[in-house]
Coordinates of C-alpha atoms (C1' of nucleotides) in Angstrom, one line a residue:
Chain A
X205 CA -122.6 201.1 229.4
X206 CA -120.1 198.8 229.8
X207 CA -120.5 195.6 229.4
X208 CA -118.6 195.4 225.9
X209 CA -118.3 192.0 225.2
X210 CA -117.5 192.7 222.4
X211 CA -117.9 190.7 219.2
X212 CA -114.5 190.2 218.5
X213 CA -112.8 191.3 221.0
X214 CA -112.7 189.8 224.0
X215 CA -111.5 191.1 226.4
X216 CA -110.7 189.4 229.3
X217 CA -111.4 192.0 231.8
X218 CA -113.8 193.8 230.3
X219 CA -115.5 196.8 230.9
X220 CA -117.9 195.2 232.8
X221 CA -116.1 195.7 235.7
X222 CA -117.3 195.4 238.9
X223 CA -116.4 195.4 242.2
X224 CA -117.4 191.9 242.7
X225 CA -114.7 190.2 244.7
X226 CA -114.4 193.1 246.4
X227 CA -117.1 192.8 248.9
X228 CA -118.4 189.5 248.1
X229 CA -119.2 187.6 251.5
X230 CA -119.6 183.9 250.6
X231 CA -121.9 182.3 252.4
X232 CA -124.8 184.0 252.5
X233 CA -127.6 182.2 250.7
X234 CA -127.8 181.6 247.4
X235 CA -128.8 184.5 245.0
X236 CA -132.4 184.6 245.5
X237 CA -132.1 184.2 249.2
X238 CA -129.8 186.7 250.2
X239 CA -132.1 188.3 251.7
X240 CA -129.5 189.9 254.2
X241 CA -127.2 190.9 251.3
X242 CA -125.7 194.1 252.3
X243 CA -125.4 196.2 250.1
X244 CA -122.4 197.8 250.4
X245 CA -123.4 201.0 248.9
X246 CA -126.8 201.8 249.5
X247 CA -128.1 199.7 252.2
X248 CA -131.7 198.4 251.5
X249 CA -134.0 198.4 254.2
X250 CA -135.8 195.3 253.8
X251 CA -134.7 193.1 251.1
X252 CA -136.9 190.8 250.4
X253 CA -136.8 187.9 252.1
X254 CA -137.0 184.5 251.6
X255 CA -140.2 184.2 249.1
X256 CA -138.0 181.8 246.9
X257 CA -136.9 180.0 249.7
X258 CA -138.7 177.0 248.6
X259 CA -137.7 176.0 245.3
X260 CA -140.3 174.2 242.9
X261 CA -140.0 170.8 242.2
X262 CA -140.2 170.9 238.8
X263 CA -139.8 167.3 237.7
X264 CA -137.1 166.9 236.2
X265 CA -136.0 164.4 234.3
X266 CA -137.8 161.3 235.0
X267 CA -136.4 160.3 232.4
X268 CA -135.1 157.9 233.7
X269 CA -132.2 156.7 232.5
X270 CA -131.5 159.0 230.6
X271 CA -128.7 161.0 231.8
X272 CA -125.3 159.9 231.0
X273 CA -123.9 160.7 234.3
X274 CA -125.8 161.1 237.6
X275 CA -125.4 164.4 238.2
X276 CA -123.1 164.1 240.5
X277 CA -121.0 166.6 238.8
X278 CA -123.8 169.3 239.1
X279 CA -123.7 172.0 241.3
X280 CA -122.2 170.7 244.5
X281 CA -125.1 169.2 245.7
X282 CA -126.0 170.6 249.4
X283 CA -124.5 173.9 248.4
X284 CA -127.1 176.6 250.1
X285 CA -129.7 175.3 251.3
X286 CA -132.0 177.1 249.0
X287 CA -131.2 175.5 246.4
X288 CA -133.4 173.1 245.7
X289 CA -133.6 170.2 244.1
X290 CA -136.1 169.0 242.2
X291 CA -135.7 165.6 241.4
X292 CA -136.7 162.5 243.4
X293 CA -134.0 160.9 243.0
X294 CA -131.3 161.6 245.0
X295 CA -128.5 161.7 242.3
X296 CA -130.8 163.2 240.4
X297 CA -131.1 166.3 242.0
X298 CA -131.3 169.3 240.2
X299 CA -131.5 172.9 241.5
X300 CA -133.5 175.6 240.3
X301 CA -134.8 178.7 241.8
X302 CA -138.0 180.4 241.4
X303 CA -138.0 184.2 241.0
X304 CA -140.4 186.7 241.8
X305 CA -142.0 186.7 238.8
X306 CA -142.5 182.6 239.0
X307 CA -139.7 182.0 236.8
X308 CA -137.1 179.2 237.2
X309 CA -133.4 179.9 237.2
X310 CA -130.6 178.2 238.2
X311 CA -128.4 180.8 239.9
X312 CA -125.2 181.3 238.4
X313 CA -126.1 179.7 235.3
X314 CA -127.1 181.6 232.2
X315 CA -130.6 181.4 231.3
X316 CA -131.1 178.6 228.7
X317 CA -130.8 180.1 225.3
X318 CA -134.3 179.3 224.3
X319 CA -135.3 182.3 226.8
X320 CA -132.7 184.2 225.7
X321 CA -133.8 183.9 221.7
X322 CA -137.0 184.4 223.0
X323 CA -136.4 187.6 224.9
X324 CA -135.0 189.1 221.6
X325 CA -137.4 187.8 219.7
X326 CA -140.3 189.5 221.8
X327 CA -138.3 192.7 221.7
X328 CA -137.8 192.8 218.2
X329 CA -141.7 192.2 217.6
X330 CA -141.8 195.6 219.6
X331 CA -143.0 194.5 222.9
X332 CA -141.6 196.0 225.8
X333 CA -139.1 195.1 228.1
X334 CA -141.1 195.0 231.4
X335 CA -143.5 192.9 229.1
X336 CA -141.1 190.6 227.8
X337 CA -140.2 190.3 231.5
X338 CA -143.3 189.4 232.9
X339 CA -144.4 186.8 230.2
X340 CA -141.1 185.2 230.3
X341 CA -140.9 185.3 234.1
X342 CA -137.0 186.6 233.6
X343 CA -136.4 189.6 235.7
X344 CA -136.3 193.1 234.2
X345 CA -132.7 193.4 235.0
X346 CA -131.8 190.0 233.1
X347 CA -134.0 191.1 230.0
X348 CA -132.5 194.4 230.0
X349 CA -129.2 192.7 230.1
X350 CA -129.5 190.5 227.2
X351 CA -131.3 193.1 225.0
X352 CA -128.3 195.3 225.7
X353 CA -125.7 193.0 224.6
X354 CA -128.0 191.6 221.9
X355 CA -127.9 195.3 220.6
X356 CA -124.0 195.7 221.1
X357 CA -123.0 192.3 220.0
X358 CA -125.6 190.4 217.7
X359 CA -125.3 188.1 220.2
X360 CA -127.8 186.2 222.3
X361 CA -125.3 183.8 223.6
X362 CA -124.0 184.4 227.4
X363 CA -120.4 184.9 227.8
X364 CA -117.6 182.6 228.5
X365 CA -118.0 181.3 232.3
X366 CA -114.8 180.3 233.9
X367 CA -111.7 179.6 232.9
X368 CA -108.6 181.4 232.7
X369 CA -107.6 184.2 230.6
X370 CA -106.1 182.5 227.8
X371 CA -102.0 182.1 228.1
X372 CA -100.2 184.8 226.3
X373 CA -97.0 183.1 226.7
X374 CA -97.7 179.9 223.9
X375 CA -94.7 178.2 222.5
X376 CA -95.1 179.9 219.7
X377 CA -94.3 183.2 221.6
X378 CA -91.8 181.2 224.2
X379 CA -90.0 180.2 220.6
X380 CA -89.7 183.7 219.2
X381 CA -88.5 185.1 222.4
X382 CA -85.9 182.2 222.7
X383 CA -84.8 183.1 219.1
X384 CA -84.5 187.0 220.0
X385 CA -82.6 185.9 223.1
X386 CA -80.3 183.7 221.0
X387 CA -79.8 186.2 218.3
X388 CA -78.8 189.0 220.9
X389 CA -78.2 187.5 224.5
X390 CA -77.9 191.1 225.9
X391 CA -81.6 192.1 224.5
X392 CA -83.8 192.9 227.2
X393 CA -87.2 192.1 228.1
X394 CA -88.7 195.3 227.4
X395 CA -86.8 194.7 223.9
X396 CA -87.9 191.1 223.4
X397 CA -91.6 192.7 224.2
X398 CA -91.1 195.6 221.5
X399 CA -89.8 192.6 219.1
X400 CA -93.0 190.6 219.7
X401 CA -95.2 193.3 218.7
X402 CA -93.2 194.6 215.9
X403 CA -92.8 191.3 214.3
X404 CA -96.3 190.8 214.7
X405 CA -95.8 187.4 216.9
X406 CA -98.2 189.0 219.4
X407 CA -100.5 192.4 219.4
X408 CA -101.2 194.6 222.3
X409 CA -103.7 192.3 223.4
X410 CA -101.6 189.4 224.2
X411 CA -98.2 190.2 224.5
X412 CA -96.4 189.4 227.2
X413 CA -95.6 191.4 229.9
X414 CA -91.8 192.3 230.6
X415 CA -91.8 190.5 233.6
X416 CA -93.6 187.5 231.8
X417 CA -90.6 187.5 229.5
X418 CA -88.2 187.9 232.3
X419 CA -89.7 184.6 233.7
X420 CA -90.0 182.9 230.5
X421 CA -86.1 183.9 229.6
X422 CA -85.2 182.6 233.3
X423 CA -87.2 179.3 233.5
X424 CA -87.7 178.3 229.8
X425 CA -85.0 180.0 227.9
X426 CA -82.6 179.8 230.3
X427 CA -82.0 175.9 230.3
X428 CA -83.2 175.7 226.9
X429 CA -80.2 175.3 224.7
X430 CA -81.6 172.6 222.5
X431 CA -85.1 172.4 221.3
X432 CA -87.6 173.1 223.7
X433 CA -89.9 171.0 225.2
X434 CA -92.6 172.3 222.8
X435 CA -91.5 172.3 219.5
X436 CA -89.7 169.0 219.1
X437 CA -92.9 167.4 220.1
X438 CA -95.9 169.0 218.7
X439 CA -95.2 171.4 215.7
X440 CA -98.2 173.7 216.4
X441 CA -98.3 173.5 219.8
X442 CA -101.4 173.4 221.1
X443 CA -102.8 176.8 221.2
X444 CA -104.5 177.7 224.5
X445 CA -107.8 178.2 222.1
X446 CA -108.4 174.7 222.1
X447 CA -110.2 173.8 224.8
X448 CA -112.8 176.0 223.8
X449 CA -113.2 173.6 220.5
X450 CA -115.5 171.1 222.1
X451 CA -117.8 173.9 222.3
X452 CA -118.7 173.6 218.9
X453 CA -120.9 170.8 219.0
X454 CA -124.1 172.6 219.6
X455 CA -126.7 170.7 219.5
X456 CA -129.4 171.6 221.6
X457 CA -131.5 168.7 222.9
X458 CA -134.6 169.8 222.2
X459 CA -135.7 170.0 218.4
X460 CA -138.9 170.8 217.5
X461 CA -140.0 174.1 216.0
X462 CA -140.3 176.7 217.5
X463 CA -142.5 179.6 217.4
X464 CA -139.0 181.1 215.6
X465 CA -140.9 180.7 213.1
X466 CA -143.1 183.2 213.7
X467 CA -140.6 185.8 213.1
X468 CA -139.0 183.7 210.7
X469 CA -137.0 186.4 209.9
X470 CA -134.1 187.0 208.3
X471 CA -132.1 190.3 209.2
X472 CA -134.2 192.4 206.7
X473 CA -137.4 190.3 206.8
X474 CA -140.4 191.9 207.5
X475 CA -142.2 191.0 210.3
X476 CA -140.7 192.5 213.3
X477 CA -140.7 195.7 213.8
X478 CA -138.1 195.7 215.4
X479 CA -138.0 198.7 217.9
X480 CA -134.6 197.1 218.3
X481 CA -133.3 198.1 215.4
X482 CA -131.6 195.2 214.4
X483 CA -131.6 194.3 211.1
X484 CA -128.3 193.5 210.9
X485 CA -127.1 190.9 208.8
X486 CA -125.5 188.9 211.4
X487 CA -123.4 186.4 209.3
X488 CA -123.3 184.4 212.4
X489 CA -124.9 180.9 212.7
X490 CA -126.5 182.5 215.8
X491 CA -127.8 185.2 214.2
X492 CA -131.4 185.5 215.3
X493 CA -132.6 184.6 211.9
X494 CA -130.7 181.5 211.9
X495 CA -131.5 180.5 215.3
X496 CA -135.0 180.9 214.8
X497 CA -134.8 178.3 212.3
X498 CA -135.4 175.1 213.4
X499 CA -133.6 171.9 213.1
X500 CA -135.4 169.1 212.4
X501 CA -136.2 166.4 214.9
X502 CA -134.1 164.1 213.3
X503 CA -131.5 166.4 212.7
X504 CA -130.9 167.1 216.2
X505 CA -131.1 163.4 217.1
X506 CA -128.4 162.9 214.5
X507 CA -126.6 165.2 216.2
X508 CA -126.9 164.4 219.8
X509 CA -126.5 160.9 219.0
X510 CA -123.0 161.7 217.6
X511 CA -122.2 163.9 220.6
X512 CA -118.6 163.8 219.9
X513 CA -119.3 164.7 216.7
X514 CA -118.8 167.3 214.7
X515 CA -122.2 168.1 213.9
X516 CA -122.3 171.8 213.7
X517 CA -118.6 172.6 213.9
X518 CA -118.4 174.2 210.5
X519 CA -121.0 176.3 211.6
X520 CA -119.5 177.0 214.9
X521 CA -116.7 177.8 213.8
X522 CA -118.1 180.2 211.3
X523 CA -119.8 182.1 214.1
X524 CA -116.5 181.5 216.0
X525 CA -114.8 183.5 213.7
X526 CA -117.6 185.8 213.9
X527 CA -118.2 186.4 217.2
X528 CA -114.9 186.5 218.9
X529 CA -112.4 187.1 216.2
X530 CA -110.8 189.4 218.7
X531 CA -108.5 187.7 220.6
X532 CA -105.4 187.9 218.4
X533 CA -103.5 185.6 220.5
X534 CA -105.9 182.6 219.7
X535 CA -106.6 182.1 216.3
X536 CA -109.4 181.6 214.6
X537 CA -110.8 178.5 216.5
X538 CA -111.1 180.0 219.5
X539 CA -112.4 182.8 218.2
X540 CA -115.2 181.7 219.9
X541 CA -114.9 181.5 223.5
X542 CA -116.3 178.3 224.7
X543 CA -118.3 180.6 226.4
X544 CA -121.1 180.9 224.1
X545 CA -121.9 177.5 223.3
X546 CA -120.9 176.5 226.8
X547 CA -124.4 176.1 227.8
X548 CA -125.5 174.3 225.8
X549 CA -122.7 172.1 225.7
X550 CA -124.1 171.2 228.5
X551 CA -127.3 170.4 227.9
X552 CA -125.3 168.6 224.8
X553 CA -123.4 166.3 226.5
X554 CA -126.1 165.0 228.9
X555 CA -127.9 164.8 225.7
X556 CA -125.8 162.3 224.4
X557 CA -125.8 160.6 227.3
X558 CA -129.3 160.3 226.5
X559 CA -129.1 158.6 223.5
X560 CA -132.2 159.9 221.9
X561 CA -134.2 162.9 222.8
X562 CA -137.2 160.0 223.5
X563 CA -135.6 160.2 227.1
X564 CA -135.5 163.3 227.5
X565 CA -138.5 164.6 226.3
X566 CA -141.4 162.9 227.9
X567 CA -141.1 164.6 231.6
X568 CA -137.8 167.0 230.5
X569 CA -137.0 169.2 227.8
X570 CA -133.5 168.9 228.7
X571 CA -131.5 166.0 230.1
X572 CA -131.7 166.2 233.6
X573 CA -128.8 167.2 234.0
X574 CA -127.5 169.1 236.9
X575 CA -129.0 172.3 236.9
X576 CA -130.2 172.5 233.4
X577 CA -132.7 170.0 234.1
X578 CA -134.2 172.7 236.0
X579 CA -135.1 174.8 233.3
X580 CA -137.1 171.9 231.9
X581 CA -139.9 171.6 233.8
X582 CA -142.2 169.0 232.3
X583 CA -144.4 170.0 230.3
X584 CA -145.0 173.1 231.2
X585 CA -141.5 173.8 230.6
X586 CA -139.8 176.5 232.1
X587 CA -142.6 178.6 232.7
X588 CA -144.2 176.0 234.6
X589 CA -144.2 177.0 238.1
X590 CA -146.3 179.9 239.0
X591 CA -149.7 180.9 237.4
X592 CA -149.7 181.8 233.8
X593 CA -149.1 185.0 232.6
X594 CA -150.6 187.4 233.3
X595 CA -152.5 185.8 236.0
X596 CA -156.3 185.5 234.9
X597 CA -156.6 187.1 231.9
X598 CA -154.8 187.0 228.5
X599 CA -151.7 188.7 227.6
X600 CA -152.5 192.2 227.1
X601 CA -149.7 193.1 224.8
X602 CA -149.1 190.3 222.8
X603 CA -149.8 191.0 219.5
X604 CA -151.9 189.1 217.5
X605 CA -149.3 186.9 215.8
X606 CA -147.1 187.1 218.8
X607 CA -148.2 184.8 221.7
X608 CA -145.6 184.6 223.5
X609 CA -146.5 181.9 225.5
X610 CA -143.5 180.1 226.0
X611 CA -143.4 176.0 226.0
X612 CA -141.5 173.9 227.7
X613 CA -140.5 172.3 224.2
X614 CA -140.7 175.1 222.3
X615 CA -137.5 176.7 224.6
X616 CA -135.6 173.8 224.5
X617 CA -136.0 174.0 220.5
X618 CA -135.6 177.0 220.2
X619 CA -132.2 177.6 220.4
X620 CA -131.2 174.8 218.1
X621 CA -129.6 176.1 215.7
X622 CA -130.4 174.5 212.5
X623 CA -128.2 174.2 209.7
X624 CA -127.9 177.3 207.2
X625 CA -129.1 175.5 204.1
X626 CA -132.2 174.3 205.5
X627 CA -132.9 177.1 207.4
X628 CA -135.2 178.7 204.7
X629 CA -136.6 174.9 203.9
X630 CA -137.8 174.5 207.9
X631 CA -139.1 177.8 208.4
X632 CA -142.4 178.2 208.4
X633 CA -143.8 181.5 207.1
X634 CA -144.9 183.1 209.6
X635 CA -148.6 183.2 210.1
X636 CA -150.5 186.2 211.2
X637 CA -152.7 184.3 213.1
X638 CA -150.6 182.5 215.5
X639 CA -147.3 181.4 215.8
X640 CA -147.8 177.9 214.5
X641 CA -147.8 176.2 217.4
X642 CA -148.2 172.9 215.2
X643 CA -145.0 172.9 215.0
X644 CA -144.7 172.8 218.3
X645 CA -147.1 170.7 219.4
X646 CA -145.6 167.5 219.6
X647 CA -142.5 166.3 219.5
X648 CA -141.6 162.9 218.8
X649 CA -145.1 161.6 219.5
X650 CA -145.5 164.1 222.9
X651 CA -147.8 166.3 222.6
X652 CA -146.9 169.5 224.1
X653 CA -149.0 172.0 225.6
X654 CA -150.3 174.1 222.8
X655 CA -150.2 177.1 224.9
X656 CA -150.4 177.7 228.5
X657 CA -152.0 181.1 228.7
Chain B
dC203 C1' -144.3 202.6 235.9
dC204 C1' -140.5 202.0 233.1
dC205 C1' -135.5 200.6 232.8
dG206 C1' -130.5 200.9 233.0
dT207 C1' -127.6 199.7 236.8
dC208 C1' -124.9 197.3 240.0
dA209 C1' -124.2 194.4 244.6
dC210 C1' -124.8 190.0 245.4
dG211 C1' -124.6 184.6 245.5
dG212 C1' -123.9 181.4 242.7
dT213 C1' -121.3 178.2 239.0
dT214 C1' -117.8 177.2 235.9
dG215 C1' -113.5 176.1 234.2
dA216 C1' -108.5 176.9 233.6
dC217 C1' -104.4 177.0 236.4
Chain C
dC58 C1' -106.9 165.4 243.6
dT59 C1' -108.1 170.1 245.6
dG60 C1' -107.9 174.8 246.2
dT61 C1' -107.6 179.5 244.2
dC62 C1' -108.7 182.7 241.0
dA63 C1' -111.7 185.2 237.7
dA64 C1' -114.4 184.8 234.6
dC65 C1' -119.9 185.1 233.5
dC66 C1' -124.5 184.2 235.2
dG67 C1' -129.8 186.1 237.1
dT68 C1' -131.9 188.6 240.7
dG69 C1' -133.9 191.8 242.8
dA70 C1' -133.3 196.9 244.7
dC71 C1' -132.0 201.2 243.6
dG72 C1' -132.7 205.7 241.3

DNA sequence: CCCGTCACGGTTGAC
DNA sequence: CTGTCAACCGTGACG
């Protein structure tokens, strides 16, 4: 399979190659509606139509002032008609769509980590993907994808969205090229390339192409008789990676411990009869076990408060290195692609705006910042729209201890990464009888529906 | 019925 | 500031 988003290596053009750009005809409706989308290879007769055309009003933030910024920044308002807003205030519109299962999603955006986590969690409990799909109301394709990725990388986090491939011609590289050139004016670009590799300045993944080197020689070196703009000023030139640093702040707005407790498993802890053999010991802070840990509300609040702070930096870095070490060119720091946290960041940022959870929780688990708020349906949370699944009867599958109901708050909280040191303490022993909803039952005084099914 | 796959329309963020 | 590009997203249908 492709999709090798390997932990360590961030191949920018990974295998997940798809013909994408090829025939994408922009314009049509949102994904949900793209009924007419033509499938190049196999035209489907009747693609489903507009069932989703209407979006649901999910609440959203009412929260009133919570959001730091008016969401203008969100997905461009008024893009496809399909998107819909869920808010009452114009500025706070958020967009969301409902899939066939009744779940809410934001086209183009990753599912909340809480959901992702839940998917993995349920899978480990032995629940079949199809059931997970129904329970969480996430398309099975998505469930499949997330589980596949998890199995492959050990991470439940989405990949890096947006951005550009890190530059390979870092100041350091330029400097070396210049040195080589100065040392041997007649040196060829390809020789420089070889030397960069030989000297360990670059590796095969980030060595500049010959043409790039030529360009550097022509544009930079050529005129650089003296200290280049780079080193003169900044010693360690900003590595491309830097931009990703901010990611490390990873507060997830919603606290509360999720059922994470339920599994409460460390990589090897009893509990999940994971059909997904994942007893991997995943050093990452994002390991499922860690993730399942819950941060305390206060902890989170604090984190949120200091949005700019480095509440989680240490950990994140740790994770970073684990997760994305591979990009040689970009040293450690960014080992972590912003990517992973990206989504959360957003939440984070907005959260910070909210100042305290209090603001966002009442109505929405997430600060209503643009799309994200979509996931925060009031009370019901992500699953809100639509009848409980299965519709009328109890969940057929859920093992006793694994009721899979998801609460909005829970979801939001699920992904909070707790500090390792607290992990154990915070975790509740999983109780066979249930997932300890109590932890979730109230948040900051707010009652959260114990269960929806 | 299940599930892996992939086109699609979408968002994001660096340049 | 805006546009472009290339990454990723989840959905939904195919097989």
